[in-house]
Short mmCIF file of C-alpha atoms in Angstrom, two decimals:
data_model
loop_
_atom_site.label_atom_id
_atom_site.label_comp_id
_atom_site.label_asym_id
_atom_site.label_seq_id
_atom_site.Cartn_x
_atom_site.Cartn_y
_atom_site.Cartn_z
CA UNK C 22 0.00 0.00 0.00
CA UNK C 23 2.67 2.27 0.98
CA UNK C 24 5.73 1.06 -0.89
CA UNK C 25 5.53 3.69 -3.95
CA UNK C 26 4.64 6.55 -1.55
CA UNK C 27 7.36 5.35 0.64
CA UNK C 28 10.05 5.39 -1.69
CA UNK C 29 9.40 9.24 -2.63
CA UNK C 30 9.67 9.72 1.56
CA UNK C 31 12.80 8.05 1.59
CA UNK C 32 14.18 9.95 -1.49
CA UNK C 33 13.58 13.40 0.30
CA UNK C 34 15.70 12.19 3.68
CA UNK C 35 18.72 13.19 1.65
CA UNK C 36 17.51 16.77 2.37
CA UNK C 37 17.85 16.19 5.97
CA UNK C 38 21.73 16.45 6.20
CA UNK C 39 22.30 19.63 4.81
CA UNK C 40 18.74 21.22 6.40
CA UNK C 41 20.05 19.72 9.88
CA UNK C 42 23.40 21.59 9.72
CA UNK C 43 21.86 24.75 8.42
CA UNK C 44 19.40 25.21 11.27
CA UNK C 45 22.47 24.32 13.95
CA UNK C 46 24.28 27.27 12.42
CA UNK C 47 21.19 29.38 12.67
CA UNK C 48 20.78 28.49 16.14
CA UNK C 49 24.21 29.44 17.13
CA UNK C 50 23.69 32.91 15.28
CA UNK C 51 20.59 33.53 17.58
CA UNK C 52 21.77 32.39 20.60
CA UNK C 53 23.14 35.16 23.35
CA UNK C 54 26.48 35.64 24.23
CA UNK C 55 28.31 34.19 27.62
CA UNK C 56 26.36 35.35 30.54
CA UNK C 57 23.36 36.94 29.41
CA UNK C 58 20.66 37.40 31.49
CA UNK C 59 17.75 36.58 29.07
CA UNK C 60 19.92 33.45 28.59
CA UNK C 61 20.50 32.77 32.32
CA UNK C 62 16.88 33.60 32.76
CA UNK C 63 15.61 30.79 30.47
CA UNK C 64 17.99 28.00 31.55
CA UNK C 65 16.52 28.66 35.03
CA UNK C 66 12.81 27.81 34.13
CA UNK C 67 11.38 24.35 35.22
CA UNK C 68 10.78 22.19 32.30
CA UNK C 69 6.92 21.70 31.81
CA UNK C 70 5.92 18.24 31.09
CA UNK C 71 5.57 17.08 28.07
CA UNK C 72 3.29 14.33 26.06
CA UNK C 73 6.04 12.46 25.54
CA UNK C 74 7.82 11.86 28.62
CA UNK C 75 7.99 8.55 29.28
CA UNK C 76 7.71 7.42 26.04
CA UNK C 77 10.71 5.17 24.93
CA UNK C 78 9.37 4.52 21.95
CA UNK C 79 7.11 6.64 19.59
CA UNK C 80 4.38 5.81 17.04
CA UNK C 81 2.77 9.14 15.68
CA UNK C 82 0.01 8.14 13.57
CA UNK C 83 -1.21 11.08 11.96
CA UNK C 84 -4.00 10.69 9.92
CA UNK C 85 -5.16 7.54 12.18
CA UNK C 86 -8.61 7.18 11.13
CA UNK C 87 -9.71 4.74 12.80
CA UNK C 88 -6.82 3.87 14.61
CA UNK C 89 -5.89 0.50 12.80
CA UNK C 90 -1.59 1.51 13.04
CA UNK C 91 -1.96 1.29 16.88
CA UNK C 92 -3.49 -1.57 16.65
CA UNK C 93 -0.51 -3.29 14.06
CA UNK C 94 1.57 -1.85 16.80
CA UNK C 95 0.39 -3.49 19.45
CA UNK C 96 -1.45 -6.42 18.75
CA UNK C 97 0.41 -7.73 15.61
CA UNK C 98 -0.51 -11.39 15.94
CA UNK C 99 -4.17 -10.13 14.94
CA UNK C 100 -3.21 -8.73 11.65
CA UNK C 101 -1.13 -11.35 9.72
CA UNK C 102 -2.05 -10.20 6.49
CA UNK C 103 -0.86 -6.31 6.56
CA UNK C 104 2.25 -6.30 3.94
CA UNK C 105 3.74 -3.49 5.54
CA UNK C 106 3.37 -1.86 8.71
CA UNK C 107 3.56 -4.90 10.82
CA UNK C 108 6.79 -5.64 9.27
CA UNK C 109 7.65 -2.16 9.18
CA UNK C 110 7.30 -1.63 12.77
CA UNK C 111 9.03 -5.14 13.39
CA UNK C 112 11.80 -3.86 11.79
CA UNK C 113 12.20 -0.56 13.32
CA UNK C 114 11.32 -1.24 16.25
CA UNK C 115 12.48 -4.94 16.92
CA UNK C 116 10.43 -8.09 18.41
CA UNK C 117 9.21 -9.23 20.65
CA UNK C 118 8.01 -6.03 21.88
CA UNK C 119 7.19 -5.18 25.46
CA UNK C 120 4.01 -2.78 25.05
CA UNK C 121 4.85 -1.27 28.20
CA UNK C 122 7.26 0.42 26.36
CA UNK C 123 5.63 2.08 23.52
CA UNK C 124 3.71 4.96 23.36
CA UNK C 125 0.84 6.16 20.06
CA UNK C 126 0.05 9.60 19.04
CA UNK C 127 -3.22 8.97 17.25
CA UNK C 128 -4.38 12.54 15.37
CA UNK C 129 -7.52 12.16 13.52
CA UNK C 130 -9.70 15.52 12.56
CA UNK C 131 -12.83 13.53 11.24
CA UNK C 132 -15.71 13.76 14.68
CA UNK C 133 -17.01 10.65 13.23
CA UNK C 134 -13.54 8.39 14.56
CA UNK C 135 -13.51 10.44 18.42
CA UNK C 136 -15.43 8.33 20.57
CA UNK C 137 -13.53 5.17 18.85
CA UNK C 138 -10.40 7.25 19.96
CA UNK C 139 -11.66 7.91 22.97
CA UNK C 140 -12.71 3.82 23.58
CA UNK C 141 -9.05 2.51 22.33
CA UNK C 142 -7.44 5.08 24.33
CA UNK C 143 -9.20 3.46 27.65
CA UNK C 144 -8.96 0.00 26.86
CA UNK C 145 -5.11 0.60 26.11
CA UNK C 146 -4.16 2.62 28.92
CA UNK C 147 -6.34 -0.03 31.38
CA UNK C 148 -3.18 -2.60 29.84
CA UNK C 149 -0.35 -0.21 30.83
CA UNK C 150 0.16 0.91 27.13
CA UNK C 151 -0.20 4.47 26.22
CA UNK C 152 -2.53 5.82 23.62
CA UNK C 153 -2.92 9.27 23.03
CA UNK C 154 -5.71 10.56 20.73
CA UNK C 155 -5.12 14.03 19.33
CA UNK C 156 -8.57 14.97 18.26
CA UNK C 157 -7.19 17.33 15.44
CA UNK C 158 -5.90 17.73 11.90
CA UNK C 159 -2.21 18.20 10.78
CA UNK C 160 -1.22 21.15 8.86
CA UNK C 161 1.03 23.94 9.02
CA UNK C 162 -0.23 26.20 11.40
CA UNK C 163 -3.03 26.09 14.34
CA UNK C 164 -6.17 27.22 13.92
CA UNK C 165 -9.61 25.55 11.89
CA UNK C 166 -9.76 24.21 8.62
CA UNK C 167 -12.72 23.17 6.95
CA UNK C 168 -12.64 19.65 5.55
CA UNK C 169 -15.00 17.46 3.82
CA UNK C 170 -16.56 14.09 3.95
CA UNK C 171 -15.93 11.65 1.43
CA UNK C 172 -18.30 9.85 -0.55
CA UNK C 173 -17.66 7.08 2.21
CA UNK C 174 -19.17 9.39 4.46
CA UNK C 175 -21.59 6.78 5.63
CA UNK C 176 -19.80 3.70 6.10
CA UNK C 177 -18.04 2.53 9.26
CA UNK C 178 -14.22 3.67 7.87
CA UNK C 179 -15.13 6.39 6.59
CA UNK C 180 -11.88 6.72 3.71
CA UNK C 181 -11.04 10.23 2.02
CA UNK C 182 -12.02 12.66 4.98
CA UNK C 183 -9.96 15.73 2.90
CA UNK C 184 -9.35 19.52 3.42
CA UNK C 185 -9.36 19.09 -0.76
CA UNK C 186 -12.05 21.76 -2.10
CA UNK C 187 -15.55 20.18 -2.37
CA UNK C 188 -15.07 21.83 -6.41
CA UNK C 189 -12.80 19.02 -7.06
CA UNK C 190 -13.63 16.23 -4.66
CA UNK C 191 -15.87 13.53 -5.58
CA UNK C 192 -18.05 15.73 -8.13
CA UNK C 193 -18.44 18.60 -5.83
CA UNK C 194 -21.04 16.87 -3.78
CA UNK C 195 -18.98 16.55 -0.71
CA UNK C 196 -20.30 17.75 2.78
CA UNK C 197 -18.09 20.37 5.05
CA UNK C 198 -16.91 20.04 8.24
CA UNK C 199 -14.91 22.57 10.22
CA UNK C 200 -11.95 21.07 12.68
CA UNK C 201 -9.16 22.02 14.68
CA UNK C 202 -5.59 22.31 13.60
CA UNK C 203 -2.54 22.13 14.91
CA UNK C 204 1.23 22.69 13.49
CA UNK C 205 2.70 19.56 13.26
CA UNK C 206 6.15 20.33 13.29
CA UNK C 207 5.36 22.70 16.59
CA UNK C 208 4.01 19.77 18.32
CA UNK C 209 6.39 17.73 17.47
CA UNK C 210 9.42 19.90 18.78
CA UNK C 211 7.25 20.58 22.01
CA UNK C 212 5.42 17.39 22.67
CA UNK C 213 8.72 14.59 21.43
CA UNK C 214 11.88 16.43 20.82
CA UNK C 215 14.30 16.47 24.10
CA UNK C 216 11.25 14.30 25.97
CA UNK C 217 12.66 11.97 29.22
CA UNK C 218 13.34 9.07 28.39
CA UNK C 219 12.47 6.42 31.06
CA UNK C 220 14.09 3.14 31.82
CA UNK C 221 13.02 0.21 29.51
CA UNK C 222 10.34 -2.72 30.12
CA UNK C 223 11.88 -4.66 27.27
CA UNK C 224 15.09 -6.94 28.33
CA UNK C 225 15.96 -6.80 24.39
CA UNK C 226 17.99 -3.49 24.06
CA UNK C 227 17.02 -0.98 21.53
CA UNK C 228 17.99 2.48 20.75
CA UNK C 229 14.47 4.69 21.35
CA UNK C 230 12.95 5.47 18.20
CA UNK C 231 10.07 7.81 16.78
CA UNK C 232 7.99 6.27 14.01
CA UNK C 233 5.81 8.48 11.59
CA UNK C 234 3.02 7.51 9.66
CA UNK C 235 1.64 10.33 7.39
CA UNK C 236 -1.56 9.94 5.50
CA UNK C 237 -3.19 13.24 6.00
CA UNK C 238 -5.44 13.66 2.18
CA UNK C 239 -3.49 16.36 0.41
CA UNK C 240 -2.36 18.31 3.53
CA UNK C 241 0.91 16.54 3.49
CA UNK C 242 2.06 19.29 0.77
CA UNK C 243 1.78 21.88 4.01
CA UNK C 244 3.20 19.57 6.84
CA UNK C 245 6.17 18.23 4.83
CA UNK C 246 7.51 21.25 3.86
CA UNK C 247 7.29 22.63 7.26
CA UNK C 248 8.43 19.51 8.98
CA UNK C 249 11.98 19.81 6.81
CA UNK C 250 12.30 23.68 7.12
CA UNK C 251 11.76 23.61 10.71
CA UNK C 252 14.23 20.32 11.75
CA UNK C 253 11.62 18.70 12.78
CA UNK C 254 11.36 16.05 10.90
CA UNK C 255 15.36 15.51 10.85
CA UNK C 256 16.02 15.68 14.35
CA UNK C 257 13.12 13.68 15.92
CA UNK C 258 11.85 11.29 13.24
CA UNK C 259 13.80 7.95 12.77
CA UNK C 260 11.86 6.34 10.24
CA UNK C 261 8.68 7.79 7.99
CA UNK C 262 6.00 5.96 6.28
CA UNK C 263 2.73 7.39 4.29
CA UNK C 264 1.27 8.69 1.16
CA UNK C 265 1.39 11.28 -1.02
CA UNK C 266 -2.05 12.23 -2.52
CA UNK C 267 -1.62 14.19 -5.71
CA UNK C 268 -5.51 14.34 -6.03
CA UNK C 269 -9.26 13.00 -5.20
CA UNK C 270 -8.75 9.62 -4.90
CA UNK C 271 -4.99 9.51 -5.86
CA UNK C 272 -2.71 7.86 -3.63
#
């Protein structure tokens, strides 16, 4: 499913070396000299909390619908049939897995997936493994967007829930929804990036790792962009996976 979009991912990582050195320099040409008392000042503040803390390992499934990557994460065994992210995250992450140790970001904008959310987050966290919903769209800013429904609208998985004008998506005859927001690659650098790391369940040793999958209906033309320019898809992401949609119904 993924393996065409993938490989486009993968070719744009070679961006990553050159962005990550560029923002390092940038940083050292804001930063204020030796003693400084905005500088001091800063240093000083307590550290607020962050989503991630405690996570050893990430899974940020944006654009979760309803949730099915969490469940590839965690209960594998049930999905022998998926041809990629269960190997994918076997790969990446290792196995045997210790749950414990693992830790899902789950943004979905469409209302119709929240109480789903909402039920897989309880029935998780009951286990000792932490789901997360985000109960919000991707882009490249916060604020609303207005989306629409697809022409899936009324079955179970709903499929195709876009921000892609209702002019061009499915014969104009799509229904609107307005939905929160948020910057990705702001939530990323506050909620992951520099997070506490906590002492492993697992007795198998791995290095901890942030997984991405990206299927977001056309907004991925905002997000990417901004995840590169920022660094924060360099710094924090260790592997990506998704699709690129380069129109109604083209994955």
């Amino acid at each position: 499913m993924y393996s065409s979009s993938m490989s486009k991912f993968v070719l744009l990582f070679g961006s990553c070396t050159v962005l990550t050195l560029f923002f390092q320099m940038s940083s050292l040409d804001r930063q204020a000299p030796d003693g400084d008392a905005s500088s001091l000042s800063s240093q000083s503040k307590i550290k607020r909390r962050k989503l991630g803390d405690g996570c050893y390992h990430v899974l940020l499934d944006v654009g979760s619908n309803i949730g099915i990557h969490a469940r590839f994460l965690y209960e594998p065994l049930r999905y022998p049939d998926s041809r990629t992210s269960v190997q994918a995250f076997a790969r990446e992450f290792g196995f045997p897995r210790d749950n414990r140790d693992y830790c899902v970001f789950a943004f979905e904008p469409n209302p119709k997936f929240e109480q789903r959310h909402l039920d897989l987050e309880k029935a998780y966290n009951a286990m000792g493994w932490r789901y997360t919903p985000i109960i919000a769209g991707a882009s490249d800013a916060d604020g609303n967007f207005t989306f629409y429904h697809s022409a899936f609208e009324k079955e179970e998985w709903e499929t195709g829930f876009s921000a892609v004008t209702p002019k061009t998506l499915y014969g104009g005859n799509a229904t609107s929804k307005t939905v929160q927001i948020v910057r990705l690659a702001s939530w990323i650098q506050d909620e992951i990036q520099d997070r506490r790391i906590p002492t492993r369940h697992s007795e198998i040793y791995s290095e901890p790792t942030v997984i991405m999958k990206l299927d977001i209906e056309g907004l991925e033309f905002k997000v990417f962009p901004d995840l590169l320019t920022t660094g924060a898809l360099c710094q924090n992401i260790h592997f990506l996976m998704g699709e690129f949609h380069h129109g109604p119904g083209n994955h």
